[in-house]
CSV table of C-alpha atoms in Angstrom, one decimal:
chain,number,residue,atom,x,y,z
A,823,MET,CA,8.7,-30.5,25.9
A,824,ASP,CA,7.0,-29.4,22.7
A,825,PHE,CA,4.5,-26.6,23.1
A,826,GLY,CA,3.4,-26.7,19.4
A,827,PHE,CA,5.5,-23.6,18.4
A,828,ARG,CA,6.9,-25.6,15.5
A,829,ASN,CA,3.6,-26.9,14.2
A,830,ARG,CA,4.1,-27.5,10.5
A,831,ASN,CA,0.5,-26.6,9.9
A,832,PHE,CA,1.0,-23.0,11.2
A,833,ARG,CA,1.0,-20.5,8.3
A,834,LYS,CA,2.0,-16.9,8.4
A,835,ASN,CA,-0.9,-14.5,8.2
A,836,PHE,CA,0.1,-11.6,5.9
A,837,MET,CA,-1.8,-8.3,5.9
A,838,MET,CA,-1.5,-5.5,3.4
A,839,ILE,CA,-1.6,-1.7,4.1
A,840,GLN,CA,-1.7,0.7,1.1
A,841,GLY,CA,-0.9,4.3,1.1
A,842,THR,CA,1.6,7.0,0.1
A,843,ILE,CA,5.1,7.3,1.5
A,844,THR,CA,5.5,10.6,3.4
A,845,ASP,CA,8.9,10.1,5.0
A,846,ILE,CA,11.9,7.8,4.8
A,847,GLN,CA,14.6,7.9,7.4
A,848,ALA,CA,17.6,5.7,8.4
A,849,ALA,CA,16.4,3.2,11.0
A,850,ALA,CA,18.1,4.8,14.1
A,851,GLY,CA,19.3,2.4,16.7
A,852,SER,CA,18.5,-0.6,14.7
A,853,GLY,CA,22.1,-1.9,14.9
A,854,ARG,CA,21.9,-2.6,11.2
A,855,GLY,CA,24.6,-0.2,10.1
A,856,GLY,CA,22.4,1.7,7.5
A,857,CYS,CA,20.8,-1.4,6.0
A,858,ALA,CA,17.4,-0.6,7.3
A,859,GLN,CA,15.0,2.3,6.6
A,860,PHE,CA,12.1,3.7,8.7
A,861,VAL,CA,9.3,4.4,6.2
A,862,THR,CA,6.2,6.4,7.1
A,863,LEU,CA,3.0,5.7,5.1
A,864,GLU,CA,-0.2,7.8,5.0
A,865,GLN,CA,-3.3,5.8,4.2
A,866,GLU,CA,-6.2,7.2,2.2
A,867,ASP,CA,-8.2,7.8,5.4
A,868,GLY,CA,-5.3,9.8,6.8
A,869,GLY,CA,-4.0,7.1,9.2
A,870,ILE,CA,-0.3,6.9,9.7
A,871,VAL,CA,1.7,3.6,9.8
A,872,ASN,CA,5.4,3.1,10.1
A,873,PHE,CA,7.3,0.3,8.5
A,874,ILE,CA,10.9,-1.0,8.9
A,875,VAL,CA,12.3,-1.9,5.6
A,876,SER,CA,15.3,-4.1,6.2
A,877,ALA,CA,17.7,-6.1,3.9
A,878,ASP,CA,15.3,-9.0,4.4
A,879,THR,CA,12.3,-7.0,2.9
A,880,TYR,CA,11.5,-8.0,-0.7
A,881,VAL,CA,10.8,-4.9,-2.9
A,882,LEU,CA,9.0,-5.9,-6.1
A,883,ASN,CA,11.0,-5.1,-9.2
A,884,PHE,CA,13.8,-3.7,-7.0
A,885,GLU,CA,12.1,-0.3,-7.0
A,886,ASN,CA,13.7,2.5,-5.1
A,887,LEU,CA,11.2,3.8,-2.5
A,888,TYR,CA,10.6,7.6,-2.5
A,889,VAL,CA,8.4,10.2,-0.8
A,890,GLY,CA,5.2,10.5,-2.7
A,891,MET,CA,5.3,6.9,-4.0
A,892,GLU,CA,2.0,4.9,-3.7
A,893,VAL,CA,2.8,1.5,-2.3
A,894,MET,CA,1.4,-1.7,-0.7
A,895,PHE,CA,3.3,-2.9,2.4
A,896,PHE,CA,2.9,-6.6,3.4
A,897,TYR,CA,3.7,-7.7,7.0
A,898,ASP,CA,3.3,-10.8,9.1
A,899,ALA,CA,0.2,-10.0,11.3
A,900,ASP,CA,1.2,-12.8,13.7
A,901,ALA,CA,4.7,-11.5,14.4
A,902,PRO,CA,5.3,-9.8,17.7
A,903,MET,CA,5.1,-6.0,17.5
A,904,ILE,CA,5.4,-3.1,19.9
A,905,LEU,CA,2.2,-1.4,21.0
A,906,ILE,CA,2.7,2.2,20.0
A,907,TYR,CA,1.0,4.8,18.0
A,908,PRO,CA,1.3,5.1,15.1
A,909,PRO,CA,1.7,1.4,14.6
A,910,GLN,CA,5.1,0.1,13.5
A,911,TYR,CA,5.5,-3.2,11.5
A,912,GLN,CA,8.4,-5.1,10.0
A,913,ALA,CA,7.8,-5.1,6.2
A,914,VAL,CA,8.0,-8.5,4.6
A,915,ALA,CA,7.4,-7.2,1.0
A,916,VAL,CA,6.6,-3.9,-0.8
A,917,ALA,CA,5.0,-3.3,-4.1
A,918,GLN,CA,4.4,-0.1,-6.0
A,919,VAL,CA,0.7,0.5,-6.8
A,920,PHE,CA,-0.2,0.6,-10.5
A,921,PRO,CA,-3.8,1.0,-11.8
A,922,GLY,CA,-5.4,-2.3,-12.7
A,923,GLN,CA,-2.7,-4.4,-11.0
A,924,SER,CA,-3.2,-6.5,-7.9
A,925,VAL,CA,-0.6,-8.0,-5.6
A,926,ALA,CA,-1.0,-10.8,-3.1
A,927,VAL,CA,1.4,-12.3,-0.6
A,928,SER,CA,0.3,-15.7,0.9
A,929,PHE,CA,1.1,-19.3,1.3
A,930,PHE,CA,-0.2,-21.2,-1.7
A,931,ASN,CA,-1.0,-24.9,-1.2
A,932,ARG,CA,-0.5,-27.8,-3.5
A,933,ASN,CA,-3.5,-26.7,-5.6
A,934,LEU,CA,-2.0,-23.1,-5.7
A,935,VAL,CA,-4.8,-21.8,-3.6
A,936,SER,CA,-3.9,-19.0,-1.2
A,937,SER,CA,-4.1,-19.7,2.6
A,938,ASP,CA,-7.2,-17.5,2.9
A,939,GLY,CA,-8.9,-19.4,0.1
A,940,ARG,CA,-9.6,-16.3,-2.0
A,941,LEU,CA,-7.2,-16.8,-4.9
A,942,GLN,CA,-6.2,-19.7,-7.1
A,943,LEU,CA,-3.3,-19.5,-9.6
A,944,ASN,CA,-3.4,-21.0,-13.0
A,945,LEU,CA,0.2,-21.2,-14.2
A,946,ASP,CA,1.4,-21.9,-17.7
A,947,ASP,CA,4.7,-21.7,-19.4
A,948,ASN,CA,4.3,-18.0,-20.1
A,949,VAL,CA,4.1,-17.0,-16.4
A,950,PRO,CA,7.5,-16.0,-15.1
A,951,VAL,CA,8.3,-17.6,-11.8
A,952,ARG,CA,11.3,-15.9,-10.1
A,953,THR,CA,13.2,-16.0,-6.8
A,954,VAL,CA,13.7,-12.8,-4.7
A,955,ASN,CA,17.0,-12.1,-6.5
A,956,ASN,CA,15.2,-12.2,-9.9
A,957,GLN,CA,16.5,-15.6,-11.0
A,958,ASN,CA,14.3,-18.2,-12.7
A,959,PHE,CA,12.8,-20.5,-10.1
A,960,SER,CA,13.2,-24.1,-11.3
A,961,GLY,CA,11.1,-26.0,-8.7
A,962,ASN,CA,7.4,-26.3,-8.1
A,963,PRO,CA,5.9,-23.1,-6.6
A,964,ALA,CA,3.2,-25.0,-4.8
A,965,ASN,CA,3.3,-25.3,-1.0
A,966,ARG,CA,5.4,-22.1,-0.7
A,967,TYR,CA,5.0,-18.4,0.2
A,968,LEU,CA,4.5,-16.4,-3.0
A,969,MET,CA,4.2,-12.8,-4.1
A,970,VAL,CA,1.8,-12.8,-7.0
A,971,VAL,CA,1.2,-10.0,-9.4
A,972,TYR,CA,-2.0,-10.2,-11.5
A,973,ASP,CA,-4.6,-8.1,-13.2
A,974,ARG,CA,-7.8,-10.1,-14.0
A,975,THR,CA,-9.6,-12.8,-12.0
A,976,THR,CA,-12.7,-14.9,-12.5
A,977,ARG,CA,-15.7,-14.1,-10.3
A,978,SER,CA,-15.6,-17.6,-8.8
A,979,ILE,CA,-14.7,-18.7,-5.3
A,980,PRO,CA,-11.8,-18.8,-5.1
A,981,ALA,CA,-11.1,-16.3,-7.8
A,982,GLN,CA,-8.8,-17.7,-10.4
A,983,THR,CA,-6.1,-15.9,-12.2
A,984,THR,CA,-3.2,-16.4,-14.6
A,985,PRO,CA,-0.6,-14.1,-13.0
A,986,GLN,CA,1.7,-11.7,-14.7
A,987,LEU,CA,4.5,-12.7,-12.3
A,988,VAL,CA,5.1,-15.0,-9.4
A,989,VAL,CA,8.0,-14.5,-6.9
A,990,VAL,CA,8.9,-17.3,-4.6
A,991,LEU,CA,9.7,-15.9,-1.2
A,992,CYS,CA,12.2,-18.6,-0.3
A,993,ASN,CA,13.3,-17.0,2.9
A,994,LEU,CA,9.9,-17.4,4.6
């Protein structure tokens, strides 16, 4: 009996939380043998959020996370999570915050439009398209989950950009 859990039209819904890292601990009791970290993030409004950063979490540019670093954490908003305070999420991707730089994580369809319809990519031969292990991606990035780094967009709907970097999140 199929209850629709494997619906091919279902797309992950990624959310982003930005803030400053205030603590990093080994993820105790995770059974991951030191391969996971428990990262506490303080948002601009003072709210606290905890993230588990595992070996499956993609960290843009392979940056080492540190206390005081301003970052964006992306997580799957539809994934099951425990109801505790402060909230705790499994991080899918992390990016350091730089002035003038934006980062998006989403499913991009065949027209390279994000699943929320807010961003369309214009790719040319100068845009590096990489895998999560920093290798050149040789396929078509359409119809995949992508992390996109960009600076300028048009004021159209959807906003259009020629990104600085596209990372294909092959494991999603």
